[in-house]
Coordinates of C-alpha atoms in Angstrom, one line a residue:
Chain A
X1 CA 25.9 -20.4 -39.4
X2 CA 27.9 -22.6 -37.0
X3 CA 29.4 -19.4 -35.4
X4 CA 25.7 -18.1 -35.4
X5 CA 24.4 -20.9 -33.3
X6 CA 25.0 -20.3 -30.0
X7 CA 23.5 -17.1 -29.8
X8 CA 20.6 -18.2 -31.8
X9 CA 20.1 -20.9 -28.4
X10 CA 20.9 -18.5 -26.1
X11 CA 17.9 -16.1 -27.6
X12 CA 15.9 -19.2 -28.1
X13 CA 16.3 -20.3 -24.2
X14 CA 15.4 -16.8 -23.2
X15 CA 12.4 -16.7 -25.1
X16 CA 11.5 -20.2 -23.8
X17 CA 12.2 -19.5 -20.2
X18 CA 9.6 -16.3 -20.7
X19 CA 7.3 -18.6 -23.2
X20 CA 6.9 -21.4 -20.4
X21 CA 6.5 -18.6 -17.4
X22 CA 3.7 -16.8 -19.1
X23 CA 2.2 -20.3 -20.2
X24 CA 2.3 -21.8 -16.2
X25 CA 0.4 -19.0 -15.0
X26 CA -2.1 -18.6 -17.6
X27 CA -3.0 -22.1 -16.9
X28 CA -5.7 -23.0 -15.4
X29 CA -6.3 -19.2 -14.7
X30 CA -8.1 -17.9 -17.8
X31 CA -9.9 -19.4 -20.9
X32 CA -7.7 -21.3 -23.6
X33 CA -8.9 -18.2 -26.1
X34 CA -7.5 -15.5 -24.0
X35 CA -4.6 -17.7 -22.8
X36 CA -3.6 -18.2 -26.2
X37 CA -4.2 -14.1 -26.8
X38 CA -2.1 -13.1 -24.1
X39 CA 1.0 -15.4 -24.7
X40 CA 1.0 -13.9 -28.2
X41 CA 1.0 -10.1 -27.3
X42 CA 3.5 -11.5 -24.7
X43 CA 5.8 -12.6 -27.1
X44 CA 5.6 -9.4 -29.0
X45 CA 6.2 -7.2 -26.0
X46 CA 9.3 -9.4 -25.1
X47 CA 10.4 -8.8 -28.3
X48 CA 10.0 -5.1 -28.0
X49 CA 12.0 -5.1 -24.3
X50 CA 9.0 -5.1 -22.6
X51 CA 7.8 -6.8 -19.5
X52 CA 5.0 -9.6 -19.6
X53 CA 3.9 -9.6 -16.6
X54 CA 1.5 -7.0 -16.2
X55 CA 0.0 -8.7 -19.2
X56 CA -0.5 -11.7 -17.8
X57 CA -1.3 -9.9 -14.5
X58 CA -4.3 -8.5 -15.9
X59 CA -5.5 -11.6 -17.6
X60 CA -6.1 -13.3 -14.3
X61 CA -7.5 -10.3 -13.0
X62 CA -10.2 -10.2 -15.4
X63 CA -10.5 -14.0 -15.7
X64 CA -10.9 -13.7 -11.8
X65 CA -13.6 -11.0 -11.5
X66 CA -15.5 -12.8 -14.2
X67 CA -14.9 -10.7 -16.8
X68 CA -15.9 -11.8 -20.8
X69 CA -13.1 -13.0 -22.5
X70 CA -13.4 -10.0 -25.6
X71 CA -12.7 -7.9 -22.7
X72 CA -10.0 -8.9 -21.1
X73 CA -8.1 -9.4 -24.3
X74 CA -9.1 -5.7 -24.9
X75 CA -7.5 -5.2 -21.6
X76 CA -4.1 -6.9 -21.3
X77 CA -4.0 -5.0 -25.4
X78 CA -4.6 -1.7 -23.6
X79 CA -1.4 -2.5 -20.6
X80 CA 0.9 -3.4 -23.6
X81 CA 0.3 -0.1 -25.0
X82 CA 1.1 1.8 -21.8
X83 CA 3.7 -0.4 -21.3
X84 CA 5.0 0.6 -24.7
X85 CA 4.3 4.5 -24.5
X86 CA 5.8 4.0 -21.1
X87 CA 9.2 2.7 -22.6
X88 CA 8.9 5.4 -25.3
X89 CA 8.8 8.1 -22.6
X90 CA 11.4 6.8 -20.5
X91 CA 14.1 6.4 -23.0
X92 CA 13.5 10.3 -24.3
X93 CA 13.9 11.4 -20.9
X94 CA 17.2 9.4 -20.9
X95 CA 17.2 6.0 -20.2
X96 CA 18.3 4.1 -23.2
X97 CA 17.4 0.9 -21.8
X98 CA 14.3 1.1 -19.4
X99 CA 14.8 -2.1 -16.9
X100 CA 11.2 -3.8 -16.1
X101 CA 11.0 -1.8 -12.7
X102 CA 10.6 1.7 -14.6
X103 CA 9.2 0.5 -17.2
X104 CA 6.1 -0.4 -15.1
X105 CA 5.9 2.3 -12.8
X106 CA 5.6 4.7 -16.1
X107 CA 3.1 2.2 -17.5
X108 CA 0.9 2.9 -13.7
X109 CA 1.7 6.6 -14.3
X110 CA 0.2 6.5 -17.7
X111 CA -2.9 4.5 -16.3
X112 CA -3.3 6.9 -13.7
X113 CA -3.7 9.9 -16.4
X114 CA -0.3 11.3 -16.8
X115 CA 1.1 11.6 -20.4
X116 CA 4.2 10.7 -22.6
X117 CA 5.6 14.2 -22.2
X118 CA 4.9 14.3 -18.7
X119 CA 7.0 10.8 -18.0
X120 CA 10.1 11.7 -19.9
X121 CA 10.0 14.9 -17.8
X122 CA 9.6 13.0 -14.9
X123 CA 12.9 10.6 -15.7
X124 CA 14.8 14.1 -16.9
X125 CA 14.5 15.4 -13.4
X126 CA 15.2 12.2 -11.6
X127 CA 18.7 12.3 -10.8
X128 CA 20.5 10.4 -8.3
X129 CA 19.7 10.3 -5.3
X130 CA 16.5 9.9 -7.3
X131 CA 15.4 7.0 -9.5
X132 CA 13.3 7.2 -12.2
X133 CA 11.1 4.4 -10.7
X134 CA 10.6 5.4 -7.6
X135 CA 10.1 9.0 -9.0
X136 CA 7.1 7.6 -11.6
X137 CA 5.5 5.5 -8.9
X138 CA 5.2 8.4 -6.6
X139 CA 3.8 10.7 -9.4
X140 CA 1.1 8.0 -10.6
X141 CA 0.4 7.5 -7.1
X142 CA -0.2 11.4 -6.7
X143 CA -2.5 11.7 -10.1
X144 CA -4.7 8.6 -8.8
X145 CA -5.4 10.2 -5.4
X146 CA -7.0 13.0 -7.7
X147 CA -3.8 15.6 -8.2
X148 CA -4.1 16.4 -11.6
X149 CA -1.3 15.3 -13.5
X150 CA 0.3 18.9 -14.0
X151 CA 0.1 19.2 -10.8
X152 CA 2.0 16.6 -9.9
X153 CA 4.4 17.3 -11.9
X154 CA 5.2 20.3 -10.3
X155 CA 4.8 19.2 -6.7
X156 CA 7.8 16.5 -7.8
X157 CA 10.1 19.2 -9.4
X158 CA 10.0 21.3 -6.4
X159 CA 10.9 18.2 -4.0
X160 CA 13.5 17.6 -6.0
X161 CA 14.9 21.4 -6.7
X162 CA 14.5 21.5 -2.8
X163 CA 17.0 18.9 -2.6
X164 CA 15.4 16.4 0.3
X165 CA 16.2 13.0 0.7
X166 CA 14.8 10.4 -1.9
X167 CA 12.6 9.0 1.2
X168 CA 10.5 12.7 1.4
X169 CA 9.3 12.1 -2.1
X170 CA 7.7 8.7 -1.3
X171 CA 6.1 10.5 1.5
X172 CA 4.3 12.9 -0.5
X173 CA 1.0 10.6 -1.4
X174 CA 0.8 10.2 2.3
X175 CA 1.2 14.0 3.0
X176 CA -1.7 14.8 0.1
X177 CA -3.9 12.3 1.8
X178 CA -3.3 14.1 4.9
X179 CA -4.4 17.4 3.6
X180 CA -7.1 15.9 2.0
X181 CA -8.3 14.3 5.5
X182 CA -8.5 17.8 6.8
X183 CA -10.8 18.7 3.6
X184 CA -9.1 19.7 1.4
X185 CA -9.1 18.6 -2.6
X186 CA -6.1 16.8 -3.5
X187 CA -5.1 20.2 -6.3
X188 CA -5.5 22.0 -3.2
X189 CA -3.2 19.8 -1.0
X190 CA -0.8 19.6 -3.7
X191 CA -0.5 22.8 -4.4
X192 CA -0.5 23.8 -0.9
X193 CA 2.8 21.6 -0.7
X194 CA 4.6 23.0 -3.8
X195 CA 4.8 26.2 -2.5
X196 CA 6.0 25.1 0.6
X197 CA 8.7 23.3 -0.9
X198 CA 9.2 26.4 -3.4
X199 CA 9.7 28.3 -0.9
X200 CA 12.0 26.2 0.9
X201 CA 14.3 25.7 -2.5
X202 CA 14.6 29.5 -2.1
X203 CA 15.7 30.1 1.1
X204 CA 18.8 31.8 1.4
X205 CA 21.4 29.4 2.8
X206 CA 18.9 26.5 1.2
X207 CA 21.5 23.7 -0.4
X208 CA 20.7 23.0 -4.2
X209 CA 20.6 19.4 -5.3
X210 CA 22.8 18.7 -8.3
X211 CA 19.4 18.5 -9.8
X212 CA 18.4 19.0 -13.4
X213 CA 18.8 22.7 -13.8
X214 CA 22.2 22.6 -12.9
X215 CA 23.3 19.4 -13.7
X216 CA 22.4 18.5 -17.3
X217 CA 23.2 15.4 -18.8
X218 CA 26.0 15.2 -21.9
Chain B
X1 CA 35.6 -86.9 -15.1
X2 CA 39.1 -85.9 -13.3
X3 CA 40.4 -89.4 -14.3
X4 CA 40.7 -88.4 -18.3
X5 CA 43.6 -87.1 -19.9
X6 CA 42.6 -83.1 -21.3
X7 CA 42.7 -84.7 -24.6
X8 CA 40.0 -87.0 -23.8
X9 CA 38.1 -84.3 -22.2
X10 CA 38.0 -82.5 -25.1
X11 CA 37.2 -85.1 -27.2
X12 CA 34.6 -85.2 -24.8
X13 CA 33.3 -81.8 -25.1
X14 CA 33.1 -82.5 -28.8
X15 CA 36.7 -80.2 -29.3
X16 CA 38.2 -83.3 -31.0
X17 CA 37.3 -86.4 -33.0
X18 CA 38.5 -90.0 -31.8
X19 CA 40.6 -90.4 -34.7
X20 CA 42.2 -86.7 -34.1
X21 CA 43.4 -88.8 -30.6
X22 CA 47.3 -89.6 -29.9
X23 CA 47.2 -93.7 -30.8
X24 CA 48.3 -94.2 -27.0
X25 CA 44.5 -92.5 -26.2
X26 CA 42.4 -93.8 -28.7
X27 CA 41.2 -97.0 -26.3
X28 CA 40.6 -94.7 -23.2
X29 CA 38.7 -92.0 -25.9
X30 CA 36.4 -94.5 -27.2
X31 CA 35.5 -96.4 -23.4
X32 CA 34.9 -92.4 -22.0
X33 CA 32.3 -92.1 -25.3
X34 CA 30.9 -95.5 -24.4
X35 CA 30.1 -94.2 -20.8
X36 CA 28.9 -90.9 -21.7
X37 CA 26.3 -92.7 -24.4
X38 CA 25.2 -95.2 -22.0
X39 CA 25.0 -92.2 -19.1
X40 CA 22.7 -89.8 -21.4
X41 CA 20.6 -92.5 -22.2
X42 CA 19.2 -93.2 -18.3
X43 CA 15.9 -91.6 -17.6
X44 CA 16.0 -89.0 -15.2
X45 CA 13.2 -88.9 -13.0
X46 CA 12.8 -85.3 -11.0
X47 CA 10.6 -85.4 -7.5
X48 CA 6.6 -84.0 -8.0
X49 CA 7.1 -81.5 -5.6
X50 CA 10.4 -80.1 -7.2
X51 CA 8.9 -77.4 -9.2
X52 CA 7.0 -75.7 -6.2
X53 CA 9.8 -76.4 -4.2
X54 CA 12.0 -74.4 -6.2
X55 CA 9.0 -71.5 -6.8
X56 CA 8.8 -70.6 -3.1
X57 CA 12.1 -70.4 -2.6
X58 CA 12.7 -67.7 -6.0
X59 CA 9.2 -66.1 -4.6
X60 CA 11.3 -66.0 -0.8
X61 CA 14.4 -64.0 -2.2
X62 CA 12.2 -62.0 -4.6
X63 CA 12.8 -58.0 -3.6
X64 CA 9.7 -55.8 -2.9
X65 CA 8.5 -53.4 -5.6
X66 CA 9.9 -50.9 -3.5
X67 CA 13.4 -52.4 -2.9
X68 CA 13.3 -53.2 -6.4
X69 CA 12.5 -49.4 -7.7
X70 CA 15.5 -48.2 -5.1
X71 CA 18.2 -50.8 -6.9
X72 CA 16.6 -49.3 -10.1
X73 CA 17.7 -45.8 -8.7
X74 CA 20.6 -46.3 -6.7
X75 CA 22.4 -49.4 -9.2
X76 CA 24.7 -47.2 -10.9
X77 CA 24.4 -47.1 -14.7
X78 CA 26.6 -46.4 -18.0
X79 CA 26.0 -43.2 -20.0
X80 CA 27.6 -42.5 -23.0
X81 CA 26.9 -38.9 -24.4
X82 CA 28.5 -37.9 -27.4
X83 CA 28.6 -34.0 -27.3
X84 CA 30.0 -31.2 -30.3
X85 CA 32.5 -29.1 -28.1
X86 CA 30.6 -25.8 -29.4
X87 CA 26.7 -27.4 -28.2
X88 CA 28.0 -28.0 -24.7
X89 CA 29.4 -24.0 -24.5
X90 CA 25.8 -23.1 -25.9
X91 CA 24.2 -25.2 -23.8
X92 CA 26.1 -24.2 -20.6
X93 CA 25.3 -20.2 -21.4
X94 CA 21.4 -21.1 -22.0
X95 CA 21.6 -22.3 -18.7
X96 CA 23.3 -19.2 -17.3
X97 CA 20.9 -16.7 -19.1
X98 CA 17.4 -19.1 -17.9
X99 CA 19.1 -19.0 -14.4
X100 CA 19.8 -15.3 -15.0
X101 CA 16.6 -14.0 -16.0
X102 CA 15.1 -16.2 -13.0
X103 CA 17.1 -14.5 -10.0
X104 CA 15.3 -12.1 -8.1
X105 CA 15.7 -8.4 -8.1
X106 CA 18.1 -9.2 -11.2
X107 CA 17.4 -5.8 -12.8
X108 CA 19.6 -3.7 -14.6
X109 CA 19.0 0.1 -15.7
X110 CA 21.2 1.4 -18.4
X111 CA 21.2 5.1 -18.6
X112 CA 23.4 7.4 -20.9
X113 CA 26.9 9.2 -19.6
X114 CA 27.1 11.2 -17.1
X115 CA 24.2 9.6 -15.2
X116 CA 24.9 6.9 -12.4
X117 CA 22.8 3.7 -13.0
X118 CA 19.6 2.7 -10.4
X119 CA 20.1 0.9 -7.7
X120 CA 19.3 -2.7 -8.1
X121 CA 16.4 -3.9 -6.1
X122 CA 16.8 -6.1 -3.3
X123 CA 14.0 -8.5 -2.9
X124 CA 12.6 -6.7 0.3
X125 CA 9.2 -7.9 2.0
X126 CA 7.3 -5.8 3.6
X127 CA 4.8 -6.4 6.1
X128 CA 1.6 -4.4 5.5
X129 CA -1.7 -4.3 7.4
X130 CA -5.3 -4.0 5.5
X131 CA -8.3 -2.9 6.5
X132 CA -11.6 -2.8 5.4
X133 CA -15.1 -1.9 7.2
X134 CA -17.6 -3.7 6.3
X135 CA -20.0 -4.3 8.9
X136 CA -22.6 -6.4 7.0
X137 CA -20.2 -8.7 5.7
X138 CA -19.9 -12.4 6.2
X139 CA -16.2 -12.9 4.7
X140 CA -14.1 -11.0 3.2
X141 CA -11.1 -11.8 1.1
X142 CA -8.4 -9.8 -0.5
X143 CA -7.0 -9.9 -3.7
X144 CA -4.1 -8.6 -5.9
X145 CA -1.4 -9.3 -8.1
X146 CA 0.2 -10.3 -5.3
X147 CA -1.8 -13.2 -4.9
X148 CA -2.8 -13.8 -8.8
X149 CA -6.4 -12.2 -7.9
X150 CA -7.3 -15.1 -5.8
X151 CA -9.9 -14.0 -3.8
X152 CA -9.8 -17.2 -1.7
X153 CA -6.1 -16.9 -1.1
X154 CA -6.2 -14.0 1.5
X155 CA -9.4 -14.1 3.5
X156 CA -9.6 -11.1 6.3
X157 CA -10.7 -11.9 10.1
X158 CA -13.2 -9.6 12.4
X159 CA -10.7 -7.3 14.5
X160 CA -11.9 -6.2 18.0
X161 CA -13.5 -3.3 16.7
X162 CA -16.9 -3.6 15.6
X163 CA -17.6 -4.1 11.7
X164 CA -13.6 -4.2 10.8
X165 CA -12.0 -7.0 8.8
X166 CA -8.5 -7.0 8.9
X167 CA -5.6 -8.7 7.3
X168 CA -1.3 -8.2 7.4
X169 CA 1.0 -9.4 4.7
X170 CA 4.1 -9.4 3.6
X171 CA 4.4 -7.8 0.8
X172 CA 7.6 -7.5 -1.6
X173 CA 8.7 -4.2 -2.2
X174 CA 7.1 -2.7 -5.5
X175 CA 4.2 -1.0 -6.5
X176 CA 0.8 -3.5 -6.0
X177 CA -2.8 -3.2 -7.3
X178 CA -6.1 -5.3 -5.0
X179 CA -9.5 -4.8 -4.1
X180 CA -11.4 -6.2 -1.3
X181 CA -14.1 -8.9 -2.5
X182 CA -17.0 -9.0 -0.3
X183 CA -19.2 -11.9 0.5
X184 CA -17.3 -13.8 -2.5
X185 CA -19.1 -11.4 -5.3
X186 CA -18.6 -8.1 -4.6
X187 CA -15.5 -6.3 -5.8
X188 CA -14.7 -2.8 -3.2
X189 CA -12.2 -0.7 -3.8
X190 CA -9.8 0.2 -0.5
X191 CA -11.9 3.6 0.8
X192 CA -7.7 4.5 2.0
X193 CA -5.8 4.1 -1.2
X194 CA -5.4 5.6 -4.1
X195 CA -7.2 3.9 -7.3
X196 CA -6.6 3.6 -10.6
X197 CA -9.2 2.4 -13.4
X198 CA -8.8 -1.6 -14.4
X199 CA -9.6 -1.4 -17.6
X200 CA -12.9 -3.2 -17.0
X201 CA -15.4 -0.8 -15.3
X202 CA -13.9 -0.9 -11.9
X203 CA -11.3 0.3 -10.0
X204 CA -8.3 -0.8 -8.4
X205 CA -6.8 0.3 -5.2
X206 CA -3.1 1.0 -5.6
X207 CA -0.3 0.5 -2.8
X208 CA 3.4 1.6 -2.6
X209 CA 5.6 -0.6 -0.6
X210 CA 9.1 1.3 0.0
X211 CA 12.4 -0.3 0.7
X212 CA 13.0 1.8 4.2
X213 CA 9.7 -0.5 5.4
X214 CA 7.1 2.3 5.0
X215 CA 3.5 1.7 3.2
X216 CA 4.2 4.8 0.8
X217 CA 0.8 6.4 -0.1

């Protein structure tokens, strides 16, 4: 037990350190009720690996735009399961330990109207110079201007075949919403630039990333 | 008193009895008790303004509350900690890992072999310029998670052109959610960004800040 101790504190301070963030921002912020809600679904998703805060993120939203208490406590219950799925989906697509970063963006991707499957597909195809993060922030970004979520998909697999730098897939929400200020829908805009980067990928001469068809993990 | 022999002087401070005295000492023993009786016995009188004398001049040297509360924190001061060897290593490793999970951008991936791990993120800022036009408006505010939704906390001005509110920040880098609150009440959605449902009837706008400086959207 004496041998035990030290990592028993060193768990205990961790949990304390999270404990007493989640507490100071709560206060003040929201209710007792859904204060007291939120730190214990907090504790549980730090238990699980999970960040907290979204969850308290969404508390003070709703606290703030004067929503009822039943319902923001349905809310923050709602982030921790997308946070959760979005964990899930991650680590199948490889990552055995998500860090907070990824863990979030999949969690937005989710919101946004993307599925499990379509995450850990995501993370599969997101080698370097690609990160998962950056990859599922991009995607969610995509599905909330309207690209529907296959879609999107797609339109990321064929940046990423074509082998362009990490920066021109953070462009591509700015190039939809271009096409879409010349009137077109955002399927049409995305589809518009997949074939264009298809097409590109199959150029003769056109340099293939070390991307996922030809570079599969062990 | 320097006159007496130590002897006397302690027979004097009630050390020693007369008889205890050398023969040779006994007389002067017995005349020094003889004086000392008669001297205890005078009345001593002490002047009527002695006391308040004596109270202004304490009151004179008496330190301020405020000097007094510095001595308190400056006077250096005895601590004695008695410590197990194996509670101070604990101890010194909580500290690490609370100091640890406090640093920013102190994220680590861990992905299988054969993959390299992500980049760490730097704790990047990012300035970032909002608009919203709302020419009937009397204030506007702006808020996010990255002000903890306080609509107060971010208020937009009237730009130059007609019926605009505008606003820059610096944002970290990251992905943020806001909404423009109008008047103090109404909760608008950014007519530029993409949105995502809040999970209470509404939407939230969603922003993108990248690392090379960019608003990605």
């Amino acid at each position: 037990m004496t041998r035990l101790a030290p990592v028993l504190l060193l768990l205990l301070a961790g949990s304390l350190a999270a404990q007493e963030s989640t507490t100071a921002r709560l206060n003040r912020r929201v209710p007792p009720g859904v204060a007291a809600a939120v730190r214990a679904l907090a504790d549980s998703a730090a238990a699980r690996g999970l960040p907290t805060d979204p969850l308290v993120d969404k508390a003070i939203e709703g606290s703030a735009k004067g929503v009822d208490p039943e319902r923001v406590v349905a809310a923050v219950r709602l982030v921790f399961t997308q946070l959760d799925a979005a964990a899930a989906g991650i680590r199948v697509g490889g990552v055995v330990i998500p860090d907070r970063e990824t863990i979030e963006a999949g969690a937005f991707a989710l919101a946004a109207g993307m599925t499990g499957q379509q995450i850990s597909e995501l993370v599969k195809l997101s080698i370097t110079p690609y990160t998962p993060a950056a990859t599922l922030r991009v995607a969610g970004t995509l599905t909330a201007l309207g690209v529907p979520a296959s879609q999107t998909v797609a339109l990321v697999r064929e940046t990423i075949r074509n082998g362009r730098a990490s920066a021109d897939l953070l462009v591509l929400p700015g190039r939809v919403q271009a096409q879409m200020a010349r009137g077109e829908s955002p399927a049409q805009a995305a589809a518009g630039l997949t074939r264009a980067a298809a097409a590109r990928a199959g150029a003769p001469g056109q340099a293939r990333p070390k991307g996922p068809e030809n570079s599969r993990r062990p | 008193m320097t006159g007496y022999d130590p002897l006397v002087k302690r027979l004097l401070d009630g050390e020693l009895a007369l008889a205890e005295l050398p023969p040779e000492l006994q007389a002067e023993g017995a005349e020094a008790l003889r004086l000392l009786a008669v001297t205890d016995r005078l009345p001593v009188t002490l002047p009527a303004a002695l006391d308040a004398r004596v109270m202004e001049a304490v009151r004179a040297r008496a330190a301020s509350p405020s000097r007094r509360v510095l001595r308190w924190i400056a006077e250096p001061r005895e601590l004695r900690l008695r410590v197990r060897p194996w509670v101070l290593g604990a101890g010194l490793a909580a500290a690490a890992l609370v100091l640890l999970l406090r640093a920013p951008g102190a994220r680590v991936s861990v992905r299988e072999p054969g993959a390299t791990a992500a980049r760490a993120a730097a704790p990047e800022r990012v300035f970032v310029r909002f608009e919203l036009y709302a020419p009937a408006a009397k204030q506007v505010g702006l808020a996010g998670t990255f002000n903890q939704w306080d609509q107060a906390a971010t208020p937009l001005v009237r730009a130059a052109k007609a019926g605009v509110w505008t606003v820059t920040l610096a944002l970290p880098a990251g992905q943020h959610q806001y909404a423009f609150v109008v008047d103090g009440r109404r909760w608008v959605t950014d007519p530029a960004a993409p949105a995502v449902d809040d999970g209470f009837g509404r939407r939230n706008s969603v922003i993108a800040v990248g690392g090379t400086g960019a608003r990605a959207l």
